[in-house]
Structures are given as structure tokens and as C-alpha cells.
Short mmCIF file of C-alpha atoms and ligand atoms in Angstrom, two decimals:
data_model
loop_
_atom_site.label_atom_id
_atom_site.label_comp_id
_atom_site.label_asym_id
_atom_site.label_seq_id
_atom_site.Cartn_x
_atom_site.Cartn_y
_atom_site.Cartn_z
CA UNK A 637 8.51 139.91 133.05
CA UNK A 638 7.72 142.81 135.54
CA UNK A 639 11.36 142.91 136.39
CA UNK A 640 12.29 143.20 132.68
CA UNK A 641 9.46 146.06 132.38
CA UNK A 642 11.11 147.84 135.35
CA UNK A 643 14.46 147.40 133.92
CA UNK A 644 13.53 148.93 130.82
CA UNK A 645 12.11 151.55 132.64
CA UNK A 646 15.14 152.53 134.39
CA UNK A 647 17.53 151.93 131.65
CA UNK A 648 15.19 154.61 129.84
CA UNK A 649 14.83 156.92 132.85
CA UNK A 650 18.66 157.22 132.90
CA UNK A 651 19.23 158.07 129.00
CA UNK A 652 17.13 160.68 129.09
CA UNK A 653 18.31 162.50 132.49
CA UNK A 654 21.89 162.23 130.44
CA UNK A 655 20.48 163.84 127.62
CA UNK A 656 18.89 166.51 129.20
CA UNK A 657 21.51 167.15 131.90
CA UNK A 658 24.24 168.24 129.53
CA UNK A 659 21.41 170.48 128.24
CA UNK A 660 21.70 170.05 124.49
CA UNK A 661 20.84 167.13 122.32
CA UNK A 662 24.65 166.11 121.08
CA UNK A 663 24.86 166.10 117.10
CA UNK A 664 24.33 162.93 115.16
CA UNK A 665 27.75 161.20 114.27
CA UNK A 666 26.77 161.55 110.29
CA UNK A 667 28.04 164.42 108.75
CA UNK A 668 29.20 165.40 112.35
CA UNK A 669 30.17 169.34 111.99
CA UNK A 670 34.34 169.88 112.47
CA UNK A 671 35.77 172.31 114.70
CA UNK A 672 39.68 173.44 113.89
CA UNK A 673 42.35 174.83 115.72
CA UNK A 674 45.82 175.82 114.54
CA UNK A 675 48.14 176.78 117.54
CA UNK A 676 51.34 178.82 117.00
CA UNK A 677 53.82 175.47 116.97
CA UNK A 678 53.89 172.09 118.15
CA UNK A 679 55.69 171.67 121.82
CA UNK A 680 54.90 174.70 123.67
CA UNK A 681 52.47 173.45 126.63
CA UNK A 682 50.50 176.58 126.96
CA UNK A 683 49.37 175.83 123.69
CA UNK A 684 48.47 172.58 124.57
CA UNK A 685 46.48 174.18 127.36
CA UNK A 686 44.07 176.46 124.64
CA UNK A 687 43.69 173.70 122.20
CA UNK A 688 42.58 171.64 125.03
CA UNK A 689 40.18 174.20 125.75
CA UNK A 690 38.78 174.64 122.51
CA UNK A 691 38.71 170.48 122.53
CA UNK A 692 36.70 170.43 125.71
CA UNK A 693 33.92 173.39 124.39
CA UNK A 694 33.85 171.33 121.11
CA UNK A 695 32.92 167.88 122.71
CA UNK A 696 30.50 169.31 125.05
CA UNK A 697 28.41 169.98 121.78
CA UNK A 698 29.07 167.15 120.81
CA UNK A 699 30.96 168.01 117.64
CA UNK A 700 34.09 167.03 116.23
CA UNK A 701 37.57 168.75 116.95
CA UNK A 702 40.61 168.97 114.59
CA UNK A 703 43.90 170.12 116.75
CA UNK A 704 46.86 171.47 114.58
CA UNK A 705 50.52 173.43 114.96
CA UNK A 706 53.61 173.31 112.64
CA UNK A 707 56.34 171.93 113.98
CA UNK A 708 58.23 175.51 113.83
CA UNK A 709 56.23 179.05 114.41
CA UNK A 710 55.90 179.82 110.91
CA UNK A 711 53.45 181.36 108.50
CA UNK A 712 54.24 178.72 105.77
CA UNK A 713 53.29 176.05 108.35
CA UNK A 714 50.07 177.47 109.26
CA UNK A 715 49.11 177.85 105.59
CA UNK A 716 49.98 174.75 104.67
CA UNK A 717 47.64 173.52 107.20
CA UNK A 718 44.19 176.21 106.10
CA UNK A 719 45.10 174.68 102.77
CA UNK A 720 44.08 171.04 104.17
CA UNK A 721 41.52 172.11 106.52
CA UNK A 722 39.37 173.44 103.51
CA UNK A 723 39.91 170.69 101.81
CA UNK A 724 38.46 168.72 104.28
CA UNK A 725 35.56 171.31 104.24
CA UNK A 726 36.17 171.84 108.21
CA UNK A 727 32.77 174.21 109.27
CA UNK A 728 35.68 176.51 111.61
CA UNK A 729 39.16 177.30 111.77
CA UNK A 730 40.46 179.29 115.14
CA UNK A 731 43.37 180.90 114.43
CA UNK A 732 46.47 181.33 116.34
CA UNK A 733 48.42 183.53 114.15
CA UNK A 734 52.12 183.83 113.39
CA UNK A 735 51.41 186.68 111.36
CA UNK A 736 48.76 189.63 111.83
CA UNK A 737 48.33 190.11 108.01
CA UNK A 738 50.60 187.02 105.73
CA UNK A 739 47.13 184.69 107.08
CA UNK A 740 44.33 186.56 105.35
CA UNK A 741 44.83 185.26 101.76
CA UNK A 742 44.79 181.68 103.06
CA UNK A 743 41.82 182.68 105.46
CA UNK A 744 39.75 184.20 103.28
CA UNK A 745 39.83 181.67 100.80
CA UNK A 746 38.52 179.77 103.77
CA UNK A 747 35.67 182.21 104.53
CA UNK A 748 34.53 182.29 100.82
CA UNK A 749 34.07 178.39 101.12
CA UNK A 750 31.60 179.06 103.83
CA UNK A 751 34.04 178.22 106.70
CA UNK A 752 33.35 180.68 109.51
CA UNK A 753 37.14 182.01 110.63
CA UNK A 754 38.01 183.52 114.00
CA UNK A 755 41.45 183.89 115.82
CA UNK A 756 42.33 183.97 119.43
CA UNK A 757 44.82 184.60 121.70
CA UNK A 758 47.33 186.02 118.48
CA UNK A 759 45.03 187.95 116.01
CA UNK A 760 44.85 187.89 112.81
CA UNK A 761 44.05 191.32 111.28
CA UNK A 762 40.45 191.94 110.83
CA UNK A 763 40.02 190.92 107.06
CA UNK A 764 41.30 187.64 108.14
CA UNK A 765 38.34 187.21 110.47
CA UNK A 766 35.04 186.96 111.52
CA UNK A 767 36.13 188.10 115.76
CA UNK A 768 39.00 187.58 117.55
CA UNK A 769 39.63 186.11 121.22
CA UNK A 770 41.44 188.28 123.39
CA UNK A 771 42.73 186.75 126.50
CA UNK A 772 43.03 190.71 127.84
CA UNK A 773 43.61 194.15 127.09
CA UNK A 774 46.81 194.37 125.35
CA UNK A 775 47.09 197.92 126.78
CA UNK A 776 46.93 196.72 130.46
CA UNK A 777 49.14 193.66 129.93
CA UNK A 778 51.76 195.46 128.27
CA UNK A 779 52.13 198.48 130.61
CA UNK A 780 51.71 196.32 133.95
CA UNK A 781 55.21 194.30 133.00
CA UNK A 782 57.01 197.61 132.65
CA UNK A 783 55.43 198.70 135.85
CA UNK A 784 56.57 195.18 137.43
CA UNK A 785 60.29 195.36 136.34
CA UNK A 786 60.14 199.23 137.35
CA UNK A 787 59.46 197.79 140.84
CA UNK A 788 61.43 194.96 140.92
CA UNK A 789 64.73 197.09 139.89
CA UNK A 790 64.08 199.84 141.42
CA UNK A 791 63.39 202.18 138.73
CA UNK A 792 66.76 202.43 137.64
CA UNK A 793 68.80 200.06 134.91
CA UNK A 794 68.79 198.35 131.95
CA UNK A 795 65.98 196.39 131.02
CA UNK A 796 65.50 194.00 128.01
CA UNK A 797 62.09 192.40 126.39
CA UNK A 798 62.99 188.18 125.39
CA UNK A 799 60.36 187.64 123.36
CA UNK A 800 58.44 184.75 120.87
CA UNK A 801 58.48 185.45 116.94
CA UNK A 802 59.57 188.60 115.53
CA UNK A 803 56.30 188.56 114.17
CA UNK A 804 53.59 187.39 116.83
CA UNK A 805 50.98 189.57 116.33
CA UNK A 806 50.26 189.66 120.40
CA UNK A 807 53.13 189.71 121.47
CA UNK A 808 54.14 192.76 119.53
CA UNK A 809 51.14 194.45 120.15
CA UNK A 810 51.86 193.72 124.12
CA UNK A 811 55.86 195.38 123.55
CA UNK A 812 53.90 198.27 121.77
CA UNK A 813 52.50 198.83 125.26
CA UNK A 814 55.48 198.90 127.08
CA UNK A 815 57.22 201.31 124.91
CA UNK A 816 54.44 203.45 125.69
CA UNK A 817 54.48 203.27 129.41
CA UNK A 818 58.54 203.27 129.18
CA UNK A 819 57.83 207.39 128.05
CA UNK A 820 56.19 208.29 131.03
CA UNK A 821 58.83 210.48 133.58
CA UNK A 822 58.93 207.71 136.14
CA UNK A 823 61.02 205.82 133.39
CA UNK A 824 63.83 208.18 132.55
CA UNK A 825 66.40 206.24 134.51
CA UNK A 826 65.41 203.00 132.86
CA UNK A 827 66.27 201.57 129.17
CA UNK A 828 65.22 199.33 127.06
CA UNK A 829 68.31 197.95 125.43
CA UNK A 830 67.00 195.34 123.53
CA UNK A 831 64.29 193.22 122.02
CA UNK A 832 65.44 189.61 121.53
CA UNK A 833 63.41 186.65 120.33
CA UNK A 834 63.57 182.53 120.90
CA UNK A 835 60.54 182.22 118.48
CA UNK A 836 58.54 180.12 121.62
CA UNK A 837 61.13 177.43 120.82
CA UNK A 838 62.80 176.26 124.40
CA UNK A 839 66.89 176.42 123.17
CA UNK A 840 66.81 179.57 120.96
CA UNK A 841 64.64 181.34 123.83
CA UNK A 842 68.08 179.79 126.21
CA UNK A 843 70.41 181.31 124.26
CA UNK A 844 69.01 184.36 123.17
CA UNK A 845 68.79 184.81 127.23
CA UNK A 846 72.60 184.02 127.09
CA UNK A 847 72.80 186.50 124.83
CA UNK A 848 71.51 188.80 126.51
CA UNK A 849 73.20 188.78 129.82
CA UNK A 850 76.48 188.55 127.63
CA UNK A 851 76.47 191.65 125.61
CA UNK A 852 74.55 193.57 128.50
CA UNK A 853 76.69 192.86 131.54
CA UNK A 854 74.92 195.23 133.26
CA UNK A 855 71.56 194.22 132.59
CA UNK A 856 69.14 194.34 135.48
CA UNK A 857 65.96 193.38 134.46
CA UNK A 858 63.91 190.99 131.77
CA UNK A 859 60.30 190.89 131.02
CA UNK A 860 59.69 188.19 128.60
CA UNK A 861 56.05 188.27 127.70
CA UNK A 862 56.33 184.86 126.46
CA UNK A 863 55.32 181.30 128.52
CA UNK A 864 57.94 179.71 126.83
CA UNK A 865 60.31 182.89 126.81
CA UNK A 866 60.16 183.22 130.45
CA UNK A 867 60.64 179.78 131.40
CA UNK A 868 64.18 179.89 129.59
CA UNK A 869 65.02 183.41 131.40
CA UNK A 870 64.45 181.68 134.30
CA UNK A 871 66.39 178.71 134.16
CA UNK A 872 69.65 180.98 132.57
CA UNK A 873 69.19 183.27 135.71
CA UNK A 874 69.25 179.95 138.27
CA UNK A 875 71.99 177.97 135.99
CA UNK A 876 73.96 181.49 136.11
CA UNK A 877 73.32 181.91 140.09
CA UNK A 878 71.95 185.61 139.19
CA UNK A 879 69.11 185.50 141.14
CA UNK A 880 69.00 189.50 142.76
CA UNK A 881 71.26 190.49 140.03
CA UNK A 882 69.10 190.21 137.29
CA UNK A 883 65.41 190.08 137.56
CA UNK A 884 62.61 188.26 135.59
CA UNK A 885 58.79 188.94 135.01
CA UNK A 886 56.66 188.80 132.32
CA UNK A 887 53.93 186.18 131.28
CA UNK A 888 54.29 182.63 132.44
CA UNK A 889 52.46 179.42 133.12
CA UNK A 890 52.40 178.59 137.01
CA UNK A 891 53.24 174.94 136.22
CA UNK A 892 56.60 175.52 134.41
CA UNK A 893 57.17 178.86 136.69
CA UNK A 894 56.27 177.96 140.17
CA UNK A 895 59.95 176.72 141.46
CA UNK A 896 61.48 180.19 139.88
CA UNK A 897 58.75 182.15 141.85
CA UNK A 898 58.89 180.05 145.20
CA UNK A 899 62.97 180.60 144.82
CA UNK A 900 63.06 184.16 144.30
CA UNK A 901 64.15 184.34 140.93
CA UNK A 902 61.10 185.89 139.25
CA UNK A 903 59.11 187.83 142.27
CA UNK A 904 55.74 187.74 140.02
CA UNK A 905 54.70 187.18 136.56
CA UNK A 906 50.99 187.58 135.04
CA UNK A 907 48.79 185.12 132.98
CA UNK A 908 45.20 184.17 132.57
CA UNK A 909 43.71 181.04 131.44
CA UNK A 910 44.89 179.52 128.81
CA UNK A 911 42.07 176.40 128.78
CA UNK A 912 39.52 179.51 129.18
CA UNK A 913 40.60 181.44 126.12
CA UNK A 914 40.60 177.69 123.69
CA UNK A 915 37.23 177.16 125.78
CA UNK A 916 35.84 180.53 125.07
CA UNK A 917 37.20 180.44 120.84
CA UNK A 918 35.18 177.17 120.88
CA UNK A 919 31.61 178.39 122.37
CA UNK A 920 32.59 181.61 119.87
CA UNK A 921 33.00 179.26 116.73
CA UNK A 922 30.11 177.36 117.65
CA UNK A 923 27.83 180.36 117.49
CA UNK A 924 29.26 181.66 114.76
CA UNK A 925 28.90 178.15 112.31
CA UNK A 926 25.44 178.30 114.44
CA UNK A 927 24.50 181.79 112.89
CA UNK A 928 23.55 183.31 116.39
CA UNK A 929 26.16 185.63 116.14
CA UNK A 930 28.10 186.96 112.57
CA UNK A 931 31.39 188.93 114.64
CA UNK A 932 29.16 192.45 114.57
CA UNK A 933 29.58 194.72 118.09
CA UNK A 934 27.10 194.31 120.40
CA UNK A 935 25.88 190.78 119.63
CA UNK A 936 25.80 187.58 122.50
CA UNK A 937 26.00 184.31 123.07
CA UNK A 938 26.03 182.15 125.72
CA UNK A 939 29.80 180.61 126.22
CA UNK A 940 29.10 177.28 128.19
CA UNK A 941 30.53 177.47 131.75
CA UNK A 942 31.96 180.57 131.11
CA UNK A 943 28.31 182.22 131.00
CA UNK A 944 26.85 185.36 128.58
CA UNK A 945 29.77 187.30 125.98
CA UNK A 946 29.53 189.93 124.18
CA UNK A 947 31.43 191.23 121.16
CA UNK A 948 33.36 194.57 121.10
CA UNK A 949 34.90 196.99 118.94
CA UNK A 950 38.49 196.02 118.55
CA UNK A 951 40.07 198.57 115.87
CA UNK A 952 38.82 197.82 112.63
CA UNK A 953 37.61 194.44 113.41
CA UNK A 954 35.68 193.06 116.40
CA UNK A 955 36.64 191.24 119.69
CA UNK A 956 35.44 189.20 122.35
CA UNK A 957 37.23 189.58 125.97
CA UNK A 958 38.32 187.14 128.41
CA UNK A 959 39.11 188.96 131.50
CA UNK A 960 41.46 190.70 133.16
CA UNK A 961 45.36 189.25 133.69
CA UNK A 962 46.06 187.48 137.15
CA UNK A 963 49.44 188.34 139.13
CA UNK A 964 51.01 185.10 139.59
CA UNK A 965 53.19 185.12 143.13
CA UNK A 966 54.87 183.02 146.02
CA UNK A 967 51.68 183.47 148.01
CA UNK A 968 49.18 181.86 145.71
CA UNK A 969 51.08 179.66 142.91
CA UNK A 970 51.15 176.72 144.57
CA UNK A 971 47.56 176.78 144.25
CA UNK A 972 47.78 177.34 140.71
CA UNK A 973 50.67 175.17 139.53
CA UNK A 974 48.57 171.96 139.75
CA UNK A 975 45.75 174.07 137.23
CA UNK A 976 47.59 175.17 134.42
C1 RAM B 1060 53.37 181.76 124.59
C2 RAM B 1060 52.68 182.02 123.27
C3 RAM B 1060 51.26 182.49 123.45
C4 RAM B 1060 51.18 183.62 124.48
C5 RAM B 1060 51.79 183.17 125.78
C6 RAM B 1060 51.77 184.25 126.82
O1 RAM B 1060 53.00 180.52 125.08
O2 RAM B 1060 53.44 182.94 122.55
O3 RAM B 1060 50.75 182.92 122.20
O4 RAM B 1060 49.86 184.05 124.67
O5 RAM B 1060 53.14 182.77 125.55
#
């Protein structure tokens, strides 16, 4: 009997140290609240890296996650898909957006429902949205890629952007940037030639590189400001032997670009992290469908591992900021192709 008291004891010991060690009571399964996310486009593993984010803030609290992409990187897709999550009266819906302004109808039928909206990594314009989740300043990311191909070719040459949709609202706003920086005197013997885009799909971002290196013979530089983008460049530059000849940087994953940096091919690319941005949207959702914060400047909340945020002015709208982009190189990726 004694032993079965003690046993009890234990057993009841141990639930509650659980409980209290992940420092919030998790919610009850009944009318569980629903956390969505709608990535760009099925396939594209940095993508798979923020939704897995989001998924891992989500189930910390206990709550519910809903993961979703279209197949292709289209508006149509993505509204197909707000159209079922508020029918399945989801309580958020994270946006990554394929459009900056063809969302908001679709989204704010969503807000009017009660559903609190937010978009990360590819914004939404502010009527479509309670915040948005920037992974970094699009000024700094978009001027430090010119600045890296300006090095790379020595200042002199044809450069071209391979991009992801024609209508990605970050990475236009990032090419913005680098048109900018491209006035500045240090650029006059460089030009940008063109702007090509593989839509974040693997073959069209191949050929478009193809492309590229066909009608420019005398291209010497490619930023593509695109994971999936720069992968592609990469691989065309090494199938092509062009390594030297034609150089890559822009924004990549470590995983997919670590044997193109450790060969030569692309000298250094920037990212940041992609499982910190989904992680980030979630803790942001959470207090938003919470109510301890509405998306107004200067409010905070506490963003699980990733500690105290606060929102900013961002335009029109509001934002809430990651940090700063990392420079990805041959002396650190190989610690960082194992982490994302
Ligand atoms: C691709 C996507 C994503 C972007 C990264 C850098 O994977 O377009 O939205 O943030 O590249």
C-alpha cells in the first residue's frame, strides 16, 4: 500500500514539474484554437524551414497548426486556400504573399470574421494585415548584394538579378534596393542588364540562368536574391565549368549552397533564419489572437526562445524585425549547412 502511495506520489510529482517547466498550461484539446500558414509554393525547402518554425512556436502553446502552399507561386492558389481557412474558422492566417496588394480582398474578408491576419517574410500591403514579419531590413539586404557582386567582379561588368515571381513582394522590394545602391559613382562601370525570374520553381530558375549566360555572353556577375534562384545559378555555373568567369551571390540556404561556396563558385551569399522568422510569425499570431498586442508601434510581447519584440513603423503599416542578415562563407558554412 505505502509503495502504491509513493508511486502515486511520484507519478504526480512528475506531471506537474512537466506542466510547469514548459511554463504555460497547454490548451485543452476541445475547441483547440488553429494556427495557419500559407507559404509561397509547395517544394521550395526554405519554406519548409519557416512553416516548420511557425509549427514548432504553435505546439509549444500547445495549439493547433494548419501548414499550406499551392503547388505553383500564385495568387489564385493562395486565395483559394484563405477561402478554406475561413471556412474552417482558423483563429490566424500568416501570410506569405505572392502578391503585395491582389491578397487583401481575400484577407480582409478574413479579418472581418474575427481571424487575426499577419504576413511574414513576403508582405502583404498594410490593409491586408494586422503586422508583418520581416526577416531584415530590405534596405540593407538589397544594397549589401550589389556591394558583394561589386567586389566579387571587380567593379566593372555586367551584372544580372535571377529572381523568384515577378511579383514577390520581398523580393522586389530587395531589387528596389539594389537599383538604388547601383546609382551611387562607385557603380558607373557596372550594369544591370537584366532582371530574370524562375518563379522559386527549380527548372524555370535553370533555364532562365541558361538564359542568361546565353544572350549575355559577357556576363560577369549574378545576384539572385532567391534560395531557390541561387541554388540553380549555381549548379548552371558548375555544369557550365564557369566558375571565375561568372560569379554568384545573393540569398541562399547553407544546406543546398555549401558545396558551391566550399568550391569557389559563389565566394559568399547572405541569409538569416528561416525556422526563426516561422518561429517568430507564430509567437506574433499568438499574441495577436491573445489580444496582448493589436499590430500598433510600440507594443511587446514576449516571442518564446527568441525573448522580448517590439513592433515598428513599417510605411503605412507596422512591422516586427528579426535581425540583421548573416554572410554565409567557406570559413563558417560547414557549421551551418547541418542547421538550415
Ligand atoms: C526563397 C523565397 C523566400 C525568400 C528566400 C530568400 O526561398 O522566395 O520568400 O525569403 O528565397
Amino acid at each position: 500500500m505505502k509503495k502504491i502511495i509513493t508511486m502515486t506520489m511520484v507519478l504526480l510529482v512528475l506531471a506537474t514539474g512537466f506542466l510547469s517547466a514548459s511554463g504555460q498550461q497547454p490548451a485543452a484539446d476541445e475547441g483547440k484554437k488553429k494556427f495557419a500558414i500559407v507559404f509561397k509554393n509547395t517544394g521550395n525547402p526554405y519554406g519548409e524551414k519557416e512553416m516548420a518554425g511557425y509549427k514548432i512556436a504553435i505546439e509549444e502553446m500547445g495549439y493547433e497548426v494548419i501548414l499550406k502552399a499551392p503547388a505553383q507561386p500564385t495568387v489564385d492558389g493562395q486565395i483559394a486556400i484563405i477561402e478554406e481557412l475561413i471556412a474552417q474558422r482558423v483563429d490566424a492566417i500568416a501570410m506569405v504573399a505572392n502578391d503585395v496588394d491582389a491578397l487583401n480582398m481575400a484577407l480582409a474578408k478574413a479579418m472581418k470574421q474575427g481571424i487575426k491576419v499577419l504576413s511574414l517574410d513576403s508582405a502583404v500591403s498594410a490593409a491586408g494585415r494586422l503586422v508583418h514579419i520581416n526577416q531584415a531590413d530590405p534596405e540593407l539586404i538589397g544594397r549589401v548584394q550589389i556591394q558583394a557582386i561589386k567586389e566579387m567582379i571587380n567593379g566593372e561588368g555586367q551584372i544580372a538579378v535571377l529572381s523568384a515571381t515577378s511579383q514577390a513582394t520581398n523580393q522586389n522590394a530587395w531589387i528596389e534596393w539594389m537599383i538604388e545602391e547601383l546609382k551611387e559613382p562607385e557603380y558607373s562601370k557596372m550594369e544591370l542588364v537584366k532582371v530574370a525570374y524562375g518563379d522559386d520553381l527549380r527548372d524555370k530558375s535553370v533555364s532562365e540562368m541558361e538564359a542568361l549566360l546565353k544572350n549575355y555572353p559577357n556576363l560577369k556577375g549574378v545576384i539572385a536574391p532567391t534560395t531557390v534562384g541561387i541554388a540553380a545559378a549555381g549548379l548552371v555555373i558548375e555544369e557550365k565549368g564557369l566558375k571565375g568567369q561568372v560569379h554568384l551571390t545573393g540569398l541562399g540556404l547553407p544546406s543546398e549552397m555549401a558545396s558551391y561556396i566550399e568550391s569557389g563558385i559563389c565566394e559568399w551569399m547572405y541569409l538569416w533564419n528561416p525556422i526563426d522568422v516561422g518561429y517568430l510569425a507564430g509567437y506574433a499570431a499568438m499574441a495577436l489572437v491573445d489580444g496582448s498586442i493589436t499590430g500598433a508601434v510600440g507594443e511587446t510581447f514576449e516571442a518564446g526562445r527568441l525573448g522580448k519584440k517590439e513592433i515598428i513603423a513599417d510605411g503605412n503599416g507596422t512591422q516586427i524585425m528579426l535581425g540583421a542578415p548573416f554572410k554565409f562563407e567557406a570559413s563558417n558554412i560547414a557549421e551551418w549547412k547541418t542547421v538550415y
